[in-house]
Amino acid sequence: MPALTHWYLPPAGLRHHAGPDHPESPQRLAAIRESLAGRRLIEDVAEADDAALLRVHQPAHLVRIARLRGREAPLALDPDTQGNGDSYAAARLAAGCAVDAVGRVQAEGGLAFCAVRPPGHHAEPGRAMGFCFYNNVAIAAAQALASGRERVAILDFDVHYGNGTSLAFADDPRVLVCQTYQDPFYPFWRSLDRAHIVDVALPHGSDGTAMRHAVQTHWAPALEAHAPQLILVSAGFDAHRLDPLAGLQWETEDYAWLGRWIGHQAQRHCEGGCVATLEGGYEPEALAASVLAFCEGFHEANEDSDVDPRV
């Protein structure tokens, strides 16, 4: 029987404007919303409180982000990252969706997909960067640990390396962090030497075959050894061949494959529960199609499935 999909898409995400002609635009969520016509969306969610944010971020970071509150004019937090009062509210709600999704999946099962802006995986404990204010997936992982989970896994298939996520859990082996990413590319990260952080760099021009090999060869044994009680996903779709910001050559079907593979792992390790938070993806139509393909692929997996890397 297909698992539930809990679709989070708070309207505040459409009001965050990162700047004129900025690729991280409201059109991203508008395209996803249009593709979800007729489906129930979870829109009324509480903002993340300071306690949830402080599990990942330093107090000074919250103070810096709070400078956006009530502002009409934009304020730059780094060369790529700016916002105003609407951005402040959207960032708090994005993190709040991640927190709420953890509780919902733990109680009801299924897949929670948080279609939120701004994204999060570049946000380090002490600074905003790379379009990201708070690290949504890291906040979700910290919430899961605080609510009693002993081991969680974060899977990140964004084209950019999630530096903030790896920094947040560099010294916490309860959290397995697995990433694929284009290299060399922003943020030009140098991998940490940690057994629980599994980084797979892919060269410019790599297609979905290279991704599937990386997942099967590197992610799969790490997940098997870690046996996570909850899987979290930094769901970036900017490795798509139509994306304007990067140079990988994945197809929409590659995201369906990832959904099936992750769905199988969720069934195997954590009763099918999974929380995904939106990261990159800057060609709106390709983004919306890939999000749907990922979620539909997730639900094709079941306990008896044997995901073939050639599929």
mmCIF file of C-alpha atoms in Angstrom:
data_model
loop_
_atom_site.group_PDB
_atom_site.id
_atom_site.type_symbol
_atom_site.label_atom_id
_atom_site.label_comp_id
_atom_site.label_asym_id
_atom_site.label_seq_id
_atom_site.Cartn_x
_atom_site.Cartn_y
_atom_site.Cartn_z
ATOM 1 C CA MET A 1 0.000 0.000 0.000
ATOM 2 C CA PRO A 2 1.489 3.390 -0.898
ATOM 3 C CA ALA A 3 2.856 5.350 2.027
ATOM 4 C CA LEU A 4 1.562 8.769 2.923
ATOM 5 C CA THR A 5 3.121 11.910 1.514
ATOM 6 C CA HIS A 6 2.959 14.921 3.801
ATOM 7 C CA TRP A 7 3.474 17.953 1.543
ATOM 8 C CA TYR A 8 4.731 21.055 3.359
ATOM 9 C CA LEU A 9 4.490 24.262 1.336
ATOM 10 C CA PRO A 10 3.982 27.351 3.534
ATOM 11 C CA PRO A 11 3.011 30.530 1.629
ATOM 12 C CA ALA A 12 5.773 32.469 3.394
ATOM 13 C CA GLY A 13 8.284 30.719 1.155
ATOM 14 C CA LEU A 14 6.784 32.506 -1.843
ATOM 15 C CA ARG A 15 7.311 35.896 -0.201
ATOM 16 C CA HIS A 16 11.050 35.545 0.362
ATOM 17 C CA HIS A 17 12.938 37.467 -2.342
ATOM 18 C CA ALA A 18 16.674 36.917 -2.515
ATOM 19 C CA GLY A 19 17.225 39.839 -4.902
ATOM 20 C CA PRO A 20 16.567 40.909 -8.505
ATOM 21 C CA ASP A 21 17.229 38.117 -11.013
ATOM 22 C CA HIS A 22 18.413 35.847 -8.205
ATOM 23 C CA PRO A 23 18.181 32.153 -9.187
ATOM 24 C CA GLU A 24 16.739 31.221 -5.780
ATOM 25 C CA SER A 25 13.408 32.811 -6.690
ATOM 26 C CA PRO A 26 9.766 32.341 -5.652
ATOM 27 C CA GLN A 27 9.108 30.776 -9.070
ATOM 28 C CA ARG A 28 10.747 27.627 -7.746
ATOM 29 C CA LEU A 29 7.983 27.039 -5.203
ATOM 30 C CA ALA A 30 5.309 28.348 -7.552
ATOM 31 C CA ALA A 31 6.210 25.606 -10.047
ATOM 32 C CA ILE A 32 6.084 22.931 -7.358
ATOM 33 C CA ARG A 33 2.753 24.243 -6.054
ATOM 34 C CA GLU A 34 1.275 24.144 -9.549
ATOM 35 C CA SER A 35 2.424 20.553 -10.006
ATOM 36 C CA LEU A 36 0.675 19.610 -6.749
ATOM 37 C CA ALA A 37 -2.746 20.971 -7.754
ATOM 38 C CA GLY A 38 -5.478 19.012 -6.007
ATOM 39 C CA ARG A 39 -3.214 17.592 -3.290
ATOM 40 C CA ARG A 40 -3.496 18.537 0.350
ATOM 41 C CA LEU A 41 -0.734 20.917 1.386
ATOM 42 C CA ILE A 42 0.368 21.557 4.953
ATOM 43 C CA GLU A 43 0.629 25.341 5.092
ATOM 44 C CA ASP A 44 -0.124 26.259 8.701
ATOM 45 C CA VAL A 45 3.049 25.437 10.607
ATOM 46 C CA ALA A 46 4.655 27.148 13.592
ATOM 47 C CA GLU A 47 7.991 28.865 13.179
ATOM 48 C CA ALA A 48 10.959 27.057 14.667
ATOM 49 C CA ASP A 49 11.665 28.361 18.142
ATOM 50 C CA ASP A 50 15.062 29.370 19.447
ATOM 51 C CA ALA A 51 15.515 26.060 21.252
ATOM 52 C CA ALA A 52 15.252 24.114 17.979
ATOM 53 C CA LEU A 53 17.580 26.494 16.145
ATOM 54 C CA LEU A 54 20.153 26.512 18.940
ATOM 55 C CA ARG A 55 20.611 22.751 18.715
ATOM 56 C CA VAL A 56 22.518 23.513 15.498
ATOM 57 C CA HIS A 57 23.339 27.222 15.395
ATOM 58 C CA GLN A 58 25.355 29.461 17.687
ATOM 59 C CA PRO A 59 23.513 32.188 19.641
ATOM 60 C CA ALA A 60 25.394 34.905 17.726
ATOM 61 C CA HIS A 61 24.063 33.470 14.467
ATOM 62 C CA LEU A 62 20.483 33.880 15.625
ATOM 63 C CA VAL A 63 21.270 37.472 16.573
ATOM 64 C CA ARG A 64 22.689 38.197 13.104
ATOM 65 C CA ILE A 65 19.680 36.678 11.317
ATOM 66 C CA ALA A 66 17.335 38.631 13.607
ATOM 67 C CA ARG A 67 18.610 41.847 12.003
ATOM 68 C CA LEU A 68 16.300 40.989 9.098
ATOM 69 C CA ARG A 69 13.186 41.065 11.238
ATOM 70 C CA GLY A 70 10.842 43.897 10.295
ATOM 71 C CA ARG A 71 13.092 45.207 7.508
ATOM 72 C CA GLU A 72 11.628 46.337 4.195
ATOM 73 C CA ALA A 73 14.947 46.962 2.459
ATOM 74 C CA PRO A 74 17.166 43.923 1.806
ATOM 75 C CA LEU A 75 20.203 43.232 3.946
ATOM 76 C CA ALA A 76 23.139 41.180 2.663
ATOM 77 C CA LEU A 77 24.319 38.371 4.936
ATOM 78 C CA ASP A 78 26.970 37.235 2.462
ATOM 79 C CA PRO A 79 27.584 38.032 -1.244
ATOM 80 C CA ASP A 80 24.961 35.481 -2.364
ATOM 81 C CA THR A 81 22.536 35.654 0.539
ATOM 82 C CA GLN A 82 20.227 38.539 1.363
ATOM 83 C CA GLY A 83 16.734 39.111 2.657
ATOM 84 C CA ASN A 84 14.324 41.299 4.586
ATOM 85 C CA GLY A 85 11.509 40.796 7.087
ATOM 86 C CA ASP A 86 9.645 38.419 4.775
ATOM 87 C CA SER A 87 12.832 36.382 4.419
ATOM 88 C CA TYR A 88 13.231 36.201 8.181
ATOM 89 C CA ALA A 89 9.721 34.781 8.554
ATOM 90 C CA ALA A 90 10.229 32.361 5.661
ATOM 91 C CA ALA A 91 13.490 31.066 7.145
ATOM 92 C CA ARG A 92 11.905 30.484 10.548
ATOM 93 C CA LEU A 93 8.987 28.685 8.917
ATOM 94 C CA ALA A 94 11.263 26.566 6.728
ATOM 95 C CA ALA A 95 13.030 25.325 9.849
ATOM 96 C CA GLY A 96 9.656 24.948 11.559
ATOM 97 C CA CYS A 97 8.422 22.697 8.754
ATOM 98 C CA ALA A 98 11.474 20.464 9.201
ATOM 99 C CA VAL A 99 10.821 20.208 12.950
ATOM 100 C CA ASP A 100 7.110 19.523 12.475
ATOM 101 C CA ALA A 101 7.807 16.950 9.757
ATOM 102 C CA VAL A 102 10.008 14.910 12.096
ATOM 103 C CA GLY A 103 7.200 14.643 14.634
ATOM 104 C CA ARG A 104 4.603 13.863 11.979
ATOM 105 C CA VAL A 105 6.658 11.110 10.360
ATOM 106 C CA GLN A 106 7.511 9.590 13.733
ATOM 107 C CA ALA A 107 3.812 9.519 14.609
ATOM 108 C CA GLU A 108 2.223 8.671 11.244
ATOM 109 C CA GLY A 109 4.998 7.279 9.053
ATOM 110 C CA GLY A 110 5.370 8.043 5.362
ATOM 111 C CA LEU A 111 7.402 10.638 3.526
ATOM 112 C CA ALA A 112 7.324 14.306 4.491
ATOM 113 C CA PHE A 113 8.510 16.607 1.718
ATOM 114 C CA CYS A 114 9.229 20.159 2.870
ATOM 115 C CA ALA A 115 8.997 22.418 -0.191
ATOM 116 C CA VAL A 116 10.489 25.415 1.585
ATOM 117 C CA ARG A 117 12.611 28.463 0.965
ATOM 118 C CA PRO A 118 15.221 29.574 1.784
ATOM 119 C CA PRO A 119 17.207 26.333 1.517
ATOM 120 C CA GLY A 120 19.556 25.300 4.289
ATOM 121 C CA HIS A 121 22.487 22.953 3.796
ATOM 122 C CA HIS A 122 25.166 25.643 3.341
ATOM 123 C CA ALA A 123 24.221 27.412 6.590
ATOM 124 C CA GLU A 124 26.988 26.702 9.085
ATOM 125 C CA PRO A 125 26.527 26.829 12.850
ATOM 126 C CA GLY A 126 27.893 30.365 12.881
ATOM 127 C CA ARG A 127 27.112 31.895 9.485
ATOM 128 C CA ALA A 128 24.613 32.185 6.646
ATOM 129 C CA MET A 129 25.898 31.530 3.138
ATOM 130 C CA GLY A 130 25.007 30.128 -0.257
ATOM 131 C CA PHE A 131 21.328 31.286 -0.211
ATOM 132 C CA CYS A 132 20.877 29.579 3.207
ATOM 133 C CA PHE A 133 19.905 31.156 6.555
ATOM 134 C CA TYR A 134 19.236 28.206 8.881
ATOM 135 C CA ASN A 135 20.251 24.615 8.212
ATOM 136 C CA ASN A 136 16.836 22.991 7.908
ATOM 137 C CA VAL A 137 17.933 19.378 7.531
ATOM 138 C CA ALA A 138 20.419 19.643 10.398
ATOM 139 C CA ILE A 139 17.714 21.152 12.606
ATOM 140 C CA ALA A 140 15.467 18.216 11.688
ATOM 141 C CA ALA A 141 18.217 15.740 12.595
ATOM 142 C CA ALA A 142 18.837 17.459 15.931
ATOM 143 C CA GLN A 143 15.097 17.386 16.617
ATOM 144 C CA ALA A 144 14.989 13.646 15.933
ATOM 145 C CA LEU A 145 17.871 13.051 18.348
ATOM 146 C CA ALA A 146 16.228 15.228 20.998
ATOM 147 C CA SER A 147 12.993 13.251 20.657
ATOM 148 C CA GLY A 148 14.660 9.923 21.339
ATOM 149 C CA ARG A 149 16.195 8.663 18.099
ATOM 150 C CA GLU A 150 19.688 7.288 18.697
ATOM 151 C CA ARG A 151 20.906 7.175 15.075
ATOM 152 C CA VAL A 152 19.813 9.172 12.057
ATOM 153 C CA ALA A 153 21.136 9.519 8.530
ATOM 154 C CA ILE A 154 21.221 12.544 6.231
ATOM 155 C CA LEU A 155 21.430 11.886 2.485
ATOM 156 C CA ASP A 156 22.330 14.919 0.368
ATOM 157 C CA PHE A 157 22.236 14.717 -3.440
ATOM 158 C CA ASP A 158 22.388 18.445 -4.183
ATOM 159 C CA VAL A 159 24.935 19.448 -6.823
ATOM 160 C CA HIS A 160 26.672 21.625 -4.196
ATOM 161 C CA TYR A 161 28.345 20.196 -1.108
ATOM 162 C CA GLY A 162 26.367 20.677 2.122
ATOM 163 C CA ASN A 163 29.199 22.147 4.151
ATOM 164 C CA GLY A 164 26.961 23.410 6.944
ATOM 165 C CA THR A 165 25.493 19.963 7.545
ATOM 166 C CA SER A 166 28.868 18.254 7.777
ATOM 167 C CA LEU A 167 30.167 20.944 10.136
ATOM 168 C CA ALA A 168 27.107 20.666 12.360
ATOM 169 C CA PHE A 169 27.687 16.942 12.953
ATOM 170 C CA ALA A 170 31.440 16.657 12.489
ATOM 171 C CA ASP A 171 31.850 15.388 16.040
ATOM 172 C CA ASP A 172 28.542 13.544 16.411
ATOM 173 C CA PRO A 173 28.708 9.986 15.035
ATOM 174 C CA ARG A 174 25.013 9.469 15.811
ATOM 175 C CA VAL A 175 24.417 11.298 12.523
ATOM 176 C CA LEU A 176 25.612 9.647 9.321
ATOM 177 C CA VAL A 177 26.024 12.237 6.542
ATOM 178 C CA CYS A 178 26.247 10.933 2.960
ATOM 179 C CA GLN A 179 26.732 13.345 0.056
ATOM 180 C CA THR A 180 27.224 13.381 -3.699
ATOM 181 C CA TYR A 181 28.245 16.660 -5.308
ATOM 182 C CA GLN A 182 30.024 18.238 -8.274
ATOM 183 C CA ASP A 183 33.694 18.905 -7.671
ATOM 184 C CA PRO A 184 35.390 21.305 -8.082
ATOM 185 C CA PHE A 185 32.445 23.594 -7.453
ATOM 186 C CA TYR A 186 30.983 25.927 -4.831
ATOM 187 C CA PRO A 187 31.564 25.891 -1.877
ATOM 188 C CA PHE A 188 34.935 24.303 -2.804
ATOM 189 C CA TRP A 189 34.799 22.185 0.318
ATOM 190 C CA ARG A 190 37.621 20.080 1.626
ATOM 191 C CA SER A 191 36.161 16.859 3.013
ATOM 192 C CA LEU A 192 36.435 16.154 6.723
ATOM 193 C CA ASP A 193 38.250 13.017 7.819
ATOM 194 C CA ARG A 194 35.329 11.399 9.639
ATOM 195 C CA ALA A 195 34.068 7.837 9.319
ATOM 196 C CA HIS A 196 30.447 8.984 9.651
ATOM 197 C CA ILE A 197 30.735 11.575 6.844
ATOM 198 C CA VAL A 198 30.718 9.898 3.432
ATOM 199 C CA ASP A 199 31.560 12.287 0.582
ATOM 200 C CA VAL A 200 31.512 11.286 -3.072
ATOM 201 C CA ALA A 201 32.796 13.947 -5.481
ATOM 202 C CA LEU A 202 31.568 13.740 -9.083
ATOM 203 C CA PRO A 203 33.403 15.487 -11.936
ATOM 204 C CA HIS A 204 31.774 18.063 -14.208
ATOM 205 C CA GLY A 205 29.636 16.357 -16.833
ATOM 206 C CA SER A 206 28.865 13.232 -14.790
ATOM 207 C CA ASP A 207 25.505 11.656 -15.546
ATOM 208 C CA GLY A 208 23.081 9.634 -13.477
ATOM 209 C CA THR A 209 25.052 6.430 -14.008
ATOM 210 C CA ALA A 210 27.948 7.879 -11.997
ATOM 211 C CA MET A 211 25.534 8.943 -9.246
ATOM 212 C CA ARG A 212 23.942 5.492 -9.039
ATOM 213 C CA HIS A 213 27.346 3.850 -8.805
ATOM 214 C CA ALA A 214 28.381 6.249 -6.025
ATOM 215 C CA VAL A 215 25.204 5.585 -4.055
ATOM 216 C CA GLN A 216 25.463 1.801 -4.362
ATOM 217 C CA THR A 217 29.209 1.683 -3.718
ATOM 218 C CA HIS A 218 29.585 4.263 -0.924
ATOM 219 C CA TRP A 219 26.234 5.179 0.588
ATOM 220 C CA ALA A 220 24.742 1.683 0.769
ATOM 221 C CA PRO A 221 27.385 0.046 3.004
ATOM 222 C CA ALA A 222 27.511 3.113 5.253
ATOM 223 C CA LEU A 223 23.731 3.005 5.772
ATOM 224 C CA GLU A 224 23.836 -0.723 6.411
ATOM 225 C CA ALA A 225 26.471 -0.273 9.111
ATOM 226 C CA HIS A 226 24.765 2.740 10.698
ATOM 227 C CA ALA A 227 21.206 1.285 10.743
ATOM 228 C CA PRO A 228 19.485 4.688 11.052
ATOM 229 C CA GLN A 229 16.203 5.023 12.895
ATOM 230 C CA LEU A 230 15.211 7.948 10.669
ATOM 231 C CA ILE A 231 16.389 9.016 7.216
ATOM 232 C CA LEU A 232 16.528 12.685 6.319
ATOM 233 C CA VAL A 233 17.182 14.005 2.824
ATOM 234 C CA SER A 234 18.714 17.249 1.623
ATOM 235 C CA ALA A 235 16.817 17.147 -1.654
ATOM 236 C CA GLY A 236 18.607 19.323 -4.175
ATOM 237 C CA PHE A 237 17.615 18.998 -7.828
ATOM 238 C CA ASP A 238 20.281 21.201 -9.411
ATOM 239 C CA ALA A 239 22.255 18.262 -10.813
ATOM 240 C CA HIS A 240 19.561 18.078 -13.506
ATOM 241 C CA ARG A 241 20.973 18.602 -16.992
ATOM 242 C CA LEU A 242 18.644 21.586 -17.542
ATOM 243 C CA ASP A 243 19.740 23.421 -14.409
ATOM 244 C CA PRO A 244 21.489 26.729 -15.222
ATOM 245 C CA LEU A 245 23.879 26.804 -12.248
ATOM 246 C CA ALA A 246 25.818 23.568 -12.488
ATOM 247 C CA GLY A 247 27.404 21.008 -14.761
ATOM 248 C CA LEU A 248 26.097 17.549 -13.899
ATOM 249 C CA GLN A 249 23.875 15.759 -16.403
ATOM 250 C CA TRP A 250 21.202 13.935 -14.426
ATOM 251 C CA GLU A 251 17.756 13.238 -15.859
ATOM 252 C CA THR A 252 14.380 13.407 -14.150
ATOM 253 C CA GLU A 253 14.358 9.594 -14.045
ATOM 254 C CA ASP A 254 17.539 9.681 -11.960
ATOM 255 C CA TYR A 255 15.561 11.402 -9.201
ATOM 256 C CA ALA A 256 12.876 8.716 -9.486
ATOM 257 C CA TRP A 257 15.637 6.137 -9.028
ATOM 258 C CA LEU A 258 16.919 7.993 -5.955
ATOM 259 C CA GLY A 259 13.389 8.039 -4.569
ATOM 260 C CA ARG A 260 13.048 4.291 -5.052
ATOM 261 C CA TRP A 261 16.468 3.614 -3.544
ATOM 262 C CA ILE A 262 15.870 5.848 -0.516
ATOM 263 C CA GLY A 263 12.364 4.465 -0.093
ATOM 264 C CA HIS A 264 13.817 0.965 0.003
ATOM 265 C CA GLN A 265 16.371 2.034 2.617
ATOM 266 C CA ALA A 266 13.645 3.705 4.698
ATOM 267 C CA GLN A 267 11.591 0.497 4.626
ATOM 268 C CA ARG A 268 14.633 -1.557 5.517
ATOM 269 C CA HIS A 269 15.896 0.558 8.399
ATOM 270 C CA CYS A 270 13.171 2.814 9.805
ATOM 271 C CA GLU A 271 9.683 1.506 8.982
ATOM 272 C CA GLY A 272 9.445 3.643 5.864
ATOM 273 C CA GLY A 273 9.767 7.029 7.583
ATOM 274 C CA CYS A 274 11.636 9.809 5.813
ATOM 275 C CA VAL A 275 11.801 13.625 5.919
ATOM 276 C CA ALA A 276 13.076 15.502 2.845
ATOM 277 C CA THR A 277 13.798 19.223 2.713
ATOM 278 C CA LEU A 278 14.196 21.166 -0.518
ATOM 279 C CA GLU A 279 17.648 22.506 -1.316
ATOM 280 C CA GLY A 280 18.652 23.542 -4.869
ATOM 281 C CA GLY A 281 17.023 23.290 -8.282
ATOM 282 C CA TYR A 282 16.846 26.462 -10.353
ATOM 283 C CA GLU A 283 15.018 25.559 -13.562
ATOM 284 C CA PRO A 284 11.413 25.642 -12.305
ATOM 285 C CA GLU A 285 9.852 23.092 -14.658
ATOM 286 C CA ALA A 286 12.687 20.589 -14.252
ATOM 287 C CA LEU A 287 12.579 21.169 -10.498
ATOM 288 C CA ALA A 288 8.849 20.469 -10.213
ATOM 289 C CA ALA A 289 9.065 17.378 -12.410
ATOM 290 C CA SER A 290 12.044 16.030 -10.453
ATOM 291 C CA VAL A 291 10.381 16.592 -7.071
ATOM 292 C CA LEU A 292 7.345 14.609 -8.199
ATOM 293 C CA ALA A 293 9.536 11.878 -9.711
ATOM 294 C CA PHE A 294 11.492 11.553 -6.460
ATOM 295 C CA CYS A 295 8.381 11.296 -4.302
ATOM 296 C CA GLU A 296 6.613 8.894 -6.642
ATOM 297 C CA GLY A 297 9.752 6.769 -6.809
ATOM 298 C CA PHE A 298 9.894 6.694 -3.011
ATOM 299 C CA HIS A 299 6.441 5.170 -2.886
ATOM 300 C CA GLU A 300 7.255 2.517 -5.471
ATOM 301 C CA ALA A 301 9.646 0.966 -2.976
ATOM 302 C CA ASN A 302 8.381 -1.626 -0.515
ATOM 303 C CA GLU A 303 9.837 -4.004 2.035
ATOM 304 C CA ASP A 304 10.403 -6.754 -0.493
ATOM 305 C CA SER A 305 11.863 -4.573 -3.228
ATOM 306 C CA ASP A 306 15.382 -5.192 -4.475
ATOM 307 C CA VAL A 307 16.444 -1.946 -6.086
ATOM 308 C CA ASP A 308 18.579 -2.699 -9.107
ATOM 309 C CA PRO A 309 21.214 0.003 -9.775
ATOM 310 C CA ARG A 310 20.575 -0.444 -13.502
ATOM 311 C CA VAL A 311 16.863 0.481 -13.191
#
